[in-house]
C-alpha cells in the first residue's frame, strides 16, 4: 500500500533532487536516489512477504462497497510486485553508468519515468477493483511509451514509440469499454462483487466484455496477433528499459488476464480455457520461429519474450480448461498455475540478465548485430557468465528453476490423457521448449566461440563494476532460487490460495 | 428508444469512426484525432452506465462520473504524448505521412 506512494513521492521529488545534486557536483544523484527508493520499496515488500499470508484491503475513495475504489495486499500481489521492483532496481543501478557511457541527456526525466513505471506496475497488482487497476495501468503505459521514445534523436525510437502508443492505447480503451459494460451489468467494479454477480448466469454482454478485456490486456501482454509493437518497441528503448519492459511490463498484462479469468469470470461458467490455450500455442510457435531469423541481438531477445509469454499463457489456459471441464482435478489446475507463476519469475530474471548483458556488449562493441558480436564473450568473462546463466535458465536446462516451471506446465498438460486438445497443446509446448533451448544455446555459442567477426576493436575490456553488480546480483538470485526452490513454491502456493479460493 | 440505447448507439458510432480513422488515415494528426474519438466514445459509454432512471426521474451515479473525469485526464495525457511524438516524427522525416515511416521491419 505505502510501497506505491514511496515510489510516486520519489518520482515527484526527482527533478529537485537531480538539479540539487548537480549543483554540488554529483552527476549520478538522480540514479542513486531512484535506486534508493526502489531498494526501500523492495525491503518493505520483503517485510510484508515474511509475515504470515493474509489478504488486506484498503479503501481509497467513494462510499462503502460496492461504490468504492480500493486496494488489496495479498501473497499474489506481493509475489509479483517483488519481481517488478527487483528488476526495476537492477535496471536503475545499471542505468547510472550505462546512460553516462551512451551520453544520454535528460536523466532526471528518465529516472522519474522509471519510478512511475514501477509504481504503475505495483499498483496494477495491488488494485482491488477494475477502475483502480485501469488508472495504474495507464500510469504504467504512459511511462513506458515515453521511455520507449526516450532517445528521441533516433528515428527508430520515435517511430517505435508512436506505433506502441497507438496499439497499446487502443488496447487499453477496448479493456476500458469492457470494464464499462461490466459496470453497466452489475453496478459495481469491485472484484468480489463482480465475481458473485457474474457467476450466477451467462449473458451475451458479459461474454462481449470478457472478449474486450482479454483483447485489451492481451495487447500489453503481446499475445499473437497483438504482438507486432513489441519487437519494435523493446529494442528501441535504452537497454535497461528494454530489460524492464521485456522482463516485467508484459507480465502485468498476464497478471491482469489471469486475475480477470480466475477472479472475475468464473472458468466453470464461462468456458474460455481452450481459446487461451490455443492463443498460447500460436504465440509461442510464431515467436520461436521468428526469433531464429533475427540478426539484431535486442530483436532476438524481444521475440524470445513473446515466446515465453506464450508458455505462461498456455499454463493459464490449461488451468482454465481443466477447471472448466474436469471439476475433480483441482491438483492439475494448481500445478499448471504454479508453473505459470514460477515461469513469470524465471523469465523476469532470465530476460533481465540477457538484456542487461547484451547492453554491456552493445556499450563496448558499439553494435547490435549478432554476427559482428561473435567471440566477444571471451573478452568479457563476467558478463558472459551472467548471460550464460540467464540463457540456460530461459532454455530450461536442469537443474535451473526454468526447467521446473516448464516441467510443471507440461506435466499438468499431460495430467488428463483422454483430452485430445490438452495433449496437442502440451506436445506443441514441449516441441517449442526444445526448439527454444536449441536456439538459446546456439546464440550463446556464437557470442562466446565464433571467431574473427571483427565488428569491434580487439582491445575491449570488461564492463564497468557498477554495471556488473546488478548482473551478478540477478545471476546469484537465479542460482539461489534454484537451490531454495521449496520456499518459493510454498509462497506460490499461498498466492494460488488467493487465486483459486 | 430510451436514453440508454440512444447514448450507447452514439458511443458505438464514435468508437467505429475512431477505429476507422486510426486504420485508414495516412496523416498522423488525423490518426491522433481518431484515437481521441475512440476515447470519447468509451467515456460516453462509461457515463451512460452511470445513468439510472428510477420512476421516470433520471439519477446520476457519482462513481461513474468520477471515472469519466479521470479517464478524460488520462486521454488528454495520451493525446499530448501522441502529438509530441508526431512533432518528432516530422523532425525526422519531414512529413506527417504515416506511409513514409515503414523503416521498421513489421
XYZ file of C-alpha atoms in Angstrom:
607
model
C 0.000 0.000 0.000
C 2.601 2.519 1.148
C 5.034 0.988 -1.365
C 3.373 2.703 -4.334
C 3.419 6.042 -2.597
C 7.147 5.869 -1.782
C 7.847 5.449 -5.491
C 5.408 8.188 -6.540
C 6.810 10.560 -3.912
C 10.348 9.857 -5.060
C 9.249 10.473 -8.651
C 7.753 13.839 -7.658
C 10.966 14.822 -5.869
C 13.234 13.582 -8.672
C 13.647 16.859 -10.639
C 14.613 18.799 -7.498
C 16.959 16.055 -6.217
C 18.696 15.754 -9.565
C 19.256 19.505 -10.041
C 20.423 19.920 -6.423
C 22.905 17.069 -6.695
C 24.189 18.500 -9.967
C 24.774 21.823 -8.167
C 27.038 20.124 -5.618
C 28.817 18.262 -8.409
C 27.303 14.763 -8.196
C 26.097 13.827 -11.669
C 24.696 10.446 -10.626
C 22.370 11.916 -7.953
C 19.145 11.057 -9.789
C 20.141 7.460 -10.407
C 21.284 6.900 -6.846
C 18.066 8.448 -5.491
C 15.889 6.275 -7.757
C 17.832 3.149 -6.767
C 17.426 4.010 -3.090
C 13.660 4.489 -3.488
C 13.314 1.167 -5.328
C 15.518 -0.586 -2.779
C 13.497 0.659 0.190
C 10.290 -0.383 -1.580
C 11.743 -3.840 -2.136
C 12.685 -4.095 1.547
C 9.158 -3.048 2.613
C 7.636 -5.639 0.267
C 10.013 -8.252 1.677
C 8.925 -7.375 5.230
C 5.269 -7.795 4.208
C 6.041 -11.086 2.480
C 7.777 -12.552 5.512
C 4.608 -12.131 7.592
C 2.073 -14.992 7.534
C -0.028 -14.830 4.342
C -3.182 -12.754 4.621
C -5.409 -10.542 2.493
C -5.756 -6.878 3.483
C -7.928 -4.298 1.704
C -7.837 -0.502 1.901
C -10.497 1.956 0.707
C -9.160 4.791 -1.422
C -12.261 6.884 -2.110
C -16.008 6.552 -2.502
C -18.642 5.285 -0.128
C -18.997 1.759 1.213
C -18.810 -1.221 -1.139
C -19.906 -1.651 -3.951
C -19.415 2.031 -4.900
C -15.776 2.298 -3.956
C -12.207 2.281 -5.173
C -9.933 0.108 -3.089
C -6.533 -1.567 -2.905
C -5.618 -5.026 -1.652
C -2.451 -6.705 -0.457
C -2.249 -10.491 -0.789
C 0.508 -13.070 -1.457
C -0.060 -12.958 -5.230
C 0.346 -9.188 -5.465
C 3.359 -9.345 -3.120
C 4.992 -12.049 -5.240
C 4.552 -10.094 -8.466
C 5.414 -6.675 -7.057
C 8.647 -8.047 -5.600
C 9.617 -9.332 -9.046
C 8.687 -5.990 -10.643
C 10.547 -3.981 -8.036
C 13.629 -6.216 -8.142
C 14.056 -5.963 -11.912
C 13.364 -2.210 -11.686
C 16.107 -1.876 -9.062
C 18.615 -3.825 -11.174
C 17.811 -1.649 -14.204
C 18.089 1.534 -12.177
C 21.547 0.686 -10.764
C 22.675 -0.433 -14.225
C 21.417 2.814 -15.801
C 23.751 5.000 -13.731
C 26.828 4.017 -15.756
C 25.056 2.882 -18.920
C 23.341 6.200 -19.580
C 26.633 8.017 -18.962
C 28.509 5.770 -21.409
C 25.781 6.258 -24.034
C 25.969 10.055 -23.462
C 22.219 10.384 -22.863
C 20.800 13.646 -21.510
C 17.628 14.439 -19.571
C 18.399 11.849 -16.935
C 16.114 13.412 -14.298
C 13.114 12.704 -16.544
C 14.472 9.247 -17.306
C 14.590 8.213 -13.643
C 11.242 9.913 -12.963
C 9.627 7.811 -15.683
C 11.362 4.651 -14.451
C 9.936 5.238 -10.962
C 6.392 5.914 -12.220
C 6.671 2.831 -14.449
C 7.481 0.577 -11.481
C 4.866 2.347 -9.316
C 2.242 1.712 -12.006
C 3.149 -1.972 -12.253
C 2.999 -2.445 -8.484
C -0.291 -0.529 -8.395
C -1.822 -2.841 -11.007
C -1.111 -5.842 -8.785
C -2.467 -4.020 -5.713
C -5.749 -2.843 -7.285
C -8.894 -4.355 -5.853
C -11.322 -3.028 -8.438
C -11.208 -2.548 -12.174
C -11.070 1.199 -12.192
C -8.083 1.450 -9.828
C -6.437 -1.172 -11.999
C -7.122 0.930 -15.100
C -5.658 4.099 -13.553
C -2.408 2.362 -12.517
C -2.395 0.575 -15.863
C -2.341 3.886 -17.713
C 0.319 5.265 -15.349
C 2.476 2.293 -16.344
C 1.550 2.525 -20.034
C 2.195 6.269 -20.446
C 5.561 5.909 -18.665
C 6.575 3.099 -20.954
C 5.506 4.974 -24.132
C 7.695 7.877 -23.041
C 10.609 5.606 -22.157
C 10.465 3.769 -25.487
C 10.698 7.082 -27.325
C 13.192 8.496 -24.807
C 16.079 8.593 -27.283
C 14.124 10.982 -29.467
C 17.163 11.874 -31.583
C 16.909 8.447 -33.238
C 14.197 7.753 -35.807
C 13.829 4.201 -34.534
C 12.749 5.244 -31.025
C 10.233 7.829 -32.234
C 8.659 5.539 -34.804
C 8.526 2.527 -32.464
C 7.159 4.732 -29.681
C 4.334 6.016 -31.885
C 3.435 2.506 -33.020
C 3.489 1.242 -29.431
C 1.379 4.160 -28.218
C -1.223 3.661 -30.922
C -1.630 -0.094 -30.494
C -1.393 -0.177 -26.735
C -3.764 2.715 -26.081
C -6.381 1.256 -28.425
C -5.981 -1.974 -26.440
C -6.422 -0.149 -23.127
C -9.525 1.590 -24.474
C -11.007 -1.772 -25.501
C -10.369 -3.045 -21.972
C -11.982 0.109 -20.571
C -15.031 -0.448 -22.776
C -15.289 -3.999 -21.419
C -14.993 -2.629 -17.889
C -17.760 -0.098 -18.616
C -20.002 -2.937 -19.838
C -19.328 -4.828 -16.614
C -20.270 -1.734 -14.622
C -23.491 -1.424 -16.581
C -24.285 -5.107 -15.982
C -23.550 -5.300 -12.271
C -23.399 -1.731 -10.897
C -20.011 -2.294 -9.308
C -16.371 -2.773 -10.236
C -15.036 -4.431 -7.069
C -13.619 -7.838 -7.963
C -15.504 -9.815 -5.306
C -18.868 -8.169 -6.101
C -18.285 -8.746 -9.821
C -17.403 -12.393 -9.342
C -20.540 -13.050 -7.291
C -22.755 -11.206 -9.789
C -21.236 -12.824 -12.906
C -21.153 -16.401 -11.578
C -24.943 -16.605 -11.385
C -25.552 -16.658 -15.127
C -24.093 -16.086 -18.581
C -25.217 -13.295 -20.862
C -24.006 -12.120 -24.287
C -22.968 -8.766 -22.790
C -20.765 -10.493 -20.218
C -19.121 -12.569 -22.955
C -18.534 -9.435 -25.042
C -16.975 -7.738 -22.047
C -14.747 -10.770 -21.398
C -13.571 -10.698 -25.012
C -12.881 -6.938 -24.895
C -10.950 -7.229 -21.622
C -8.880 -10.140 -22.972
C -8.051 -8.238 -26.180
C -7.200 -5.112 -24.216
C -4.855 -6.788 -21.752
C -3.605 -9.161 -24.454
C -2.143 -6.219 -26.405
C 0.105 -5.342 -23.459
C 0.923 -8.999 -22.848
C 1.949 -9.163 -26.552
C -0.115 -12.218 -27.464
C -0.072 -13.085 -31.169
C -1.856 -11.465 -33.152
C -1.491 -8.339 -30.977
C 2.283 -8.594 -30.654
C 3.601 -6.547 -33.576
C 4.505 -3.481 -31.478
C 6.825 -5.435 -29.179
C 9.744 -6.366 -31.484
C 9.991 -2.682 -32.465
C 9.359 -1.019 -29.114
C 11.582 -3.112 -26.858
C 14.806 -2.795 -28.918
C 14.232 0.937 -29.465
C 14.263 1.759 -25.736
C 17.520 2.289 -23.797
C 18.801 -1.187 -22.817
C 17.947 -1.092 -19.071
C 14.406 -0.104 -20.053
C 14.318 -2.974 -22.559
C 15.096 -5.266 -19.632
C 12.243 -3.815 -17.584
C 9.763 -3.788 -20.495
C 10.612 -7.283 -21.666
C 11.146 -8.775 -18.246
C 8.215 -7.409 -16.290
C 5.934 -4.867 -18.025
C 4.404 -7.503 -20.295
C 3.811 -9.611 -17.159
C 1.318 -7.033 -15.885
C -0.771 -7.901 -18.941
C -0.506 -11.571 -17.992
C -1.453 -10.753 -14.400
C -4.492 -8.737 -15.481
C -5.634 -11.598 -17.750
C -5.042 -14.173 -15.011
C -6.947 -12.112 -12.479
C -9.868 -11.449 -14.854
C -10.059 -15.112 -15.822
C -9.990 -16.617 -12.351
C -11.208 -13.881 -10.009
C -13.836 -12.090 -12.118
C -15.165 -14.505 -14.724
C -15.503 -17.940 -13.161
C -13.966 -20.536 -15.524
C -16.717 -23.030 -14.745
C -19.369 -20.600 -16.042
C -17.515 -19.007 -18.957
C -15.722 -21.790 -20.834
C -12.786 -19.941 -22.363
C -9.797 -22.115 -21.426
C -9.377 -23.597 -24.899
C -9.189 -20.128 -26.502
C -6.408 -19.069 -24.136
C -4.640 -22.390 -24.668
C -4.811 -22.015 -28.450
C -3.575 -18.428 -28.308
C -0.685 -19.557 -26.128
C 0.298 -22.305 -28.567
C 0.045 -19.878 -31.510
C 2.076 -17.236 -29.667
C 4.995 -19.479 -28.745
C 5.186 -21.224 -32.115
C 5.114 -17.985 -34.095
C 7.603 -16.209 -31.839
C 10.084 -19.072 -31.654
C 10.169 -19.460 -35.419
C 10.551 -15.709 -35.942
C 13.250 -15.430 -33.255
C 15.566 -17.761 -35.171
C 15.574 -15.393 -38.140
C 16.657 -12.284 -36.214
C 20.084 -10.743 -36.727
C 19.740 -7.944 -34.135
C 20.541 -9.088 -30.590
C 17.799 -6.987 -28.967
C 15.141 -8.024 -31.505
C 16.157 -11.639 -30.921
C 15.610 -11.244 -27.177
C 12.315 -9.397 -27.772
C 10.914 -12.267 -29.861
C 12.050 -14.715 -27.205
C 9.970 -12.678 -24.699
C 6.861 -13.205 -26.822
C 7.598 -16.943 -26.864
C 7.916 -17.021 -23.078
C 4.626 -15.149 -22.713
C 3.228 -17.961 -24.854
C 4.413 -20.542 -22.300
C 2.862 -18.626 -19.407
C -0.431 -18.130 -21.263
C -0.502 -21.826 -22.153
C -0.156 -22.750 -18.486
C -3.021 -20.393 -17.655
C -5.141 -21.810 -20.473
C -4.541 -25.399 -19.349
C -5.578 -24.415 -15.817
C -8.759 -22.680 -17.013
C -9.641 -25.533 -19.380
C -9.223 -28.203 -16.702
C -11.092 -26.096 -14.125
C -13.981 -25.652 -16.558
C -14.318 -29.253 -17.763
C -12.985 -31.544 -15.033
C -14.306 -30.420 -11.672
C -12.438 -33.059 -9.634
C -8.946 -32.259 -10.952
C -8.037 -29.444 -8.606
C -4.398 -30.542 -8.357
C -3.840 -30.197 -12.095
C -5.264 -26.649 -12.071
C -2.951 -25.726 -9.195
C 0.058 -27.365 -10.887
C -0.467 -25.518 -14.180
C -0.933 -22.169 -12.431
C 2.112 -22.779 -10.201
C 4.134 -23.455 -13.361
C 2.901 -20.199 -14.921
C 3.660 -18.147 -11.826
C 7.114 -19.700 -11.418
C 7.807 -19.067 -15.089
C 6.909 -15.382 -14.601
C 9.762 -15.225 -12.056
C 12.178 -17.269 -14.178
C 11.527 -15.268 -17.305
C 11.856 -11.957 -15.453
C 15.262 -12.990 -14.088
C 16.457 -14.635 -17.302
C 15.329 -11.843 -19.602
C 16.628 -9.174 -17.226
C 20.025 -10.895 -17.254
C 20.118 -11.352 -21.024
C 19.105 -7.773 -21.841
C 21.474 -6.240 -19.298
C 24.370 -8.416 -20.539
C 23.501 -7.520 -24.127
C 23.683 -3.868 -23.038
C 27.271 -4.431 -21.821
C 28.255 -5.849 -25.220
C 26.486 -3.029 -27.049
C 28.262 -0.379 -24.986
C 31.676 -1.949 -25.520
C 31.346 -3.029 -29.147
C 29.023 -0.292 -30.405
C 26.895 -2.663 -32.498
C 23.718 -4.715 -32.078
C 24.293 -7.209 -34.912
C 24.755 -10.754 -33.609
C 27.101 -11.584 -36.487
C 29.551 -8.796 -35.575
C 29.433 -9.671 -31.871
C 30.875 -13.169 -32.439
C 33.609 -14.093 -29.983
C 33.087 -11.041 -27.779
C 32.063 -13.358 -24.927
C 35.608 -14.450 -24.173
C 36.790 -10.852 -23.799
C 34.132 -10.055 -21.169
C 34.026 -13.198 -18.993
C 31.908 -11.879 -16.086
C 29.223 -10.529 -18.420
C 29.229 -13.762 -20.397
C 28.849 -15.878 -17.252
C 25.740 -13.886 -16.292
C 24.373 -14.100 -19.828
C 25.007 -17.845 -19.774
C 23.104 -18.333 -16.512
C 20.209 -16.244 -17.826
C 20.027 -18.087 -21.141
C 20.357 -21.541 -19.578
C 17.567 -20.601 -17.173
C 15.372 -19.485 -20.087
C 16.281 -22.598 -22.053
C 15.123 -24.736 -19.132
C 18.321 -26.690 -18.622
C 18.053 -28.732 -15.410
C 18.632 -28.146 -12.518
C 17.948 -24.404 -13.022
C 14.486 -23.228 -11.946
C 13.484 -22.567 -15.583
C 13.384 -26.335 -16.027
C 10.947 -26.828 -13.147
C 8.415 -24.242 -14.306
C 8.285 -25.808 -17.772
C 8.061 -29.275 -16.218
C 5.098 -28.165 -14.078
C 3.199 -26.834 -17.103
C 3.999 -29.895 -19.229
C 3.058 -32.411 -16.539
C -0.202 -30.537 -15.861
C -0.960 -30.725 -19.593
C -0.362 -34.470 -19.551
C -2.496 -34.901 -16.449
C -5.671 -35.922 -18.299
C -4.688 -38.319 -21.049
C -8.186 -38.659 -22.528
C -8.379 -34.992 -23.568
C -7.012 -34.598 -27.121
C -6.782 -30.778 -27.065
C -4.719 -30.802 -23.866
C -2.353 -33.411 -25.264
C -1.964 -31.491 -28.528
C -1.186 -28.208 -26.785
C 1.299 -29.943 -24.471
C 3.026 -31.542 -27.446
C 3.358 -28.111 -29.097
C 4.637 -26.742 -25.791
C 7.334 -29.416 -25.434
C 8.451 -29.067 -29.068
C 8.706 -25.306 -28.608
C 10.727 -25.706 -25.410
C 13.214 -27.925 -27.224
C 13.419 -25.528 -30.177
C 13.940 -22.583 -27.833
C 16.630 -24.415 -25.841
C 18.367 -25.113 -29.142
C 18.490 -21.528 -30.322
C 19.483 -20.120 -26.920
C 22.488 -22.467 -26.875
C 23.286 -21.641 -30.499
C 23.146 -17.937 -29.670
C 25.410 -18.411 -26.640
C 27.834 -20.428 -28.754
C 28.044 -17.650 -31.351
C 28.654 -14.967 -28.718
C 31.380 -16.996 -26.995
C 33.211 -19.090 -29.576
C 32.707 -17.674 -33.059
C 35.998 -16.057 -34.031
C 37.049 -13.381 -36.445
C 33.811 -11.443 -36.662
C 35.721 -8.190 -36.232
C 32.734 -5.937 -35.572
C 34.558 -4.450 -32.576
C 38.090 -3.335 -31.695
C 40.399 -6.016 -30.309
C 41.316 -4.271 -27.033
C 37.870 -4.048 -25.420
C 37.676 -4.878 -21.727
C 35.100 -5.923 -19.129
C 32.042 -3.753 -18.425
C 32.355 -1.258 -15.514
C 31.772 -2.577 -11.988
C 28.508 -0.750 -11.306
C 27.011 -2.305 -14.463
C 28.290 -5.761 -13.496
C 26.921 -5.533 -9.942
C 23.189 -5.859 -10.882
C 24.094 -8.601 -13.377
C 25.889 -10.639 -10.739
C 23.071 -9.996 -8.244
C 20.450 -11.269 -10.718
C 22.587 -14.313 -11.616
C 23.084 -15.083 -7.928
C 19.317 -14.763 -7.375
C 18.662 -17.244 -10.205
C 21.004 -19.783 -8.624
C 19.659 -19.101 -5.132
C 16.091 -19.741 -6.310
C 17.221 -22.993 -7.890
C 18.772 -24.121 -4.611
C 15.913 -22.904 -2.420
C 13.039 -23.843 -4.696
C 10.856 -25.125 -1.862
C 10.232 -21.790 -0.055
C 9.444 -20.175 -3.425
C 6.957 -22.930 -4.247
C 5.397 -22.521 -0.784
C 4.958 -18.802 -1.422
C 3.436 -19.512 -4.856
C 1.036 -21.940 -3.179
C -0.218 -19.246 -0.826
C -0.617 -16.988 -3.903
C -2.630 -19.759 -5.566
C -4.804 -19.890 -2.459
C -5.818 -16.298 -3.241
C -6.414 -17.046 -6.890
C -8.420 -20.249 -6.534
C -10.059 -19.564 -3.173
C -35.669 4.152 -27.791
C -34.771 5.071 -24.227
C -31.882 7.307 -23.241
C -29.595 4.347 -22.538
C -29.940 2.904 -26.033
C -29.546 6.352 -27.545
C -26.323 7.101 -25.706
C -24.911 3.620 -26.275
C -25.612 3.925 -30.004
C -23.894 7.312 -30.076
C -20.852 5.912 -28.258
C -20.714 2.925 -30.600
C -20.796 5.254 -33.618
C -17.947 7.328 -32.130
C -15.908 4.176 -31.475
C -16.423 2.883 -35.025
C -15.476 6.255 -36.555
C -12.398 6.338 -34.320
C -11.223 2.850 -35.296
C -11.884 3.654 -38.967
C -9.795 6.818 -38.737
C -6.891 5.044 -37.000
C -6.904 2.198 -39.512
C -7.326 4.068 -42.775
C -5.997 7.609 -42.416
C -2.473 8.458 -43.591
C -1.969 11.747 -41.780
C -0.560 11.293 -38.258
C -2.649 14.099 -36.749
C -5.784 12.531 -38.223
C -4.801 9.233 -36.610
C -4.481 11.027 -33.274
C -7.925 12.573 -33.840
C -9.261 9.055 -34.439
C -7.713 7.939 -31.157
C -9.436 10.859 -29.417
C -12.822 9.932 -30.932
C -12.301 6.399 -29.644
C -11.583 7.794 -26.163
C -14.712 9.967 -26.341
C -16.856 7.000 -27.331
C -15.601 4.890 -24.433
C -16.077 7.794 -21.996
C -19.644 8.269 -23.207
C -20.262 4.547 -22.655
C -18.993 4.812 -19.055
C -21.139 7.882 -18.391
C -24.175 6.050 -19.808
C -23.706 3.125 -17.441
C -23.914 5.600 -14.554
C -27.344 6.840 -15.679
C -30.146 5.391 -13.554
C -33.814 6.038 -14.306
C -35.999 5.422 -11.244
C -39.747 6.214 -11.567
C -39.194 8.317 -14.651
C -36.653 10.578 -12.923
C -33.065 10.258 -14.045
C -30.389 9.905 -11.372
C -26.677 10.059 -11.897
C -24.146 7.672 -10.386
C -21.316 9.736 -8.922
C -18.705 6.963 -9.228
C -19.259 6.667 -12.979
C -18.898 10.427 -13.324
C -15.630 10.470 -11.407
C -14.397 7.584 -13.551
C -15.147 9.598 -16.684
C -13.290 12.608 -15.275
C -10.180 10.518 -14.519
C -10.409 8.771 -17.864
C -10.592 12.130 -19.676
C -7.427 13.260 -17.902
C -5.659 10.060 -18.950
C -6.897 10.539 -22.511
C -5.511 14.076 -22.555
C -2.106 12.812 -21.396
C -2.052 10.200 -24.154
C -3.087 12.776 -26.770
C -0.344 15.148 -25.632
C 2.259 12.399 -25.849
C 0.992 11.265 -29.255
C 1.150 14.814 -30.634
C 4.663 15.349 -29.272
C 5.714 12.134 -30.993
C 4.064 13.433 -34.170
C 6.243 16.564 -33.963
C 9.342 14.402 -33.519
C 8.329 12.224 -36.469
C 8.009 15.384 -38.548
C 11.510 16.440 -37.488
C 12.982 13.097 -38.550
C 11.089 12.507 -41.767
C 9.875 15.949 -42.835
C 6.374 14.611 -43.386
C 3.217 13.646 -41.495
C 2.503 10.783 -43.891
C 2.456 7.513 -41.994
C 3.269 5.512 -45.161
C 6.715 7.125 -45.246
C 7.751 5.681 -41.893
C 7.941 1.990 -42.590
C 11.636 1.769 -41.852
C 10.958 -0.694 -39.058
C 10.516 -4.265 -40.145
C 6.963 -5.498 -39.479
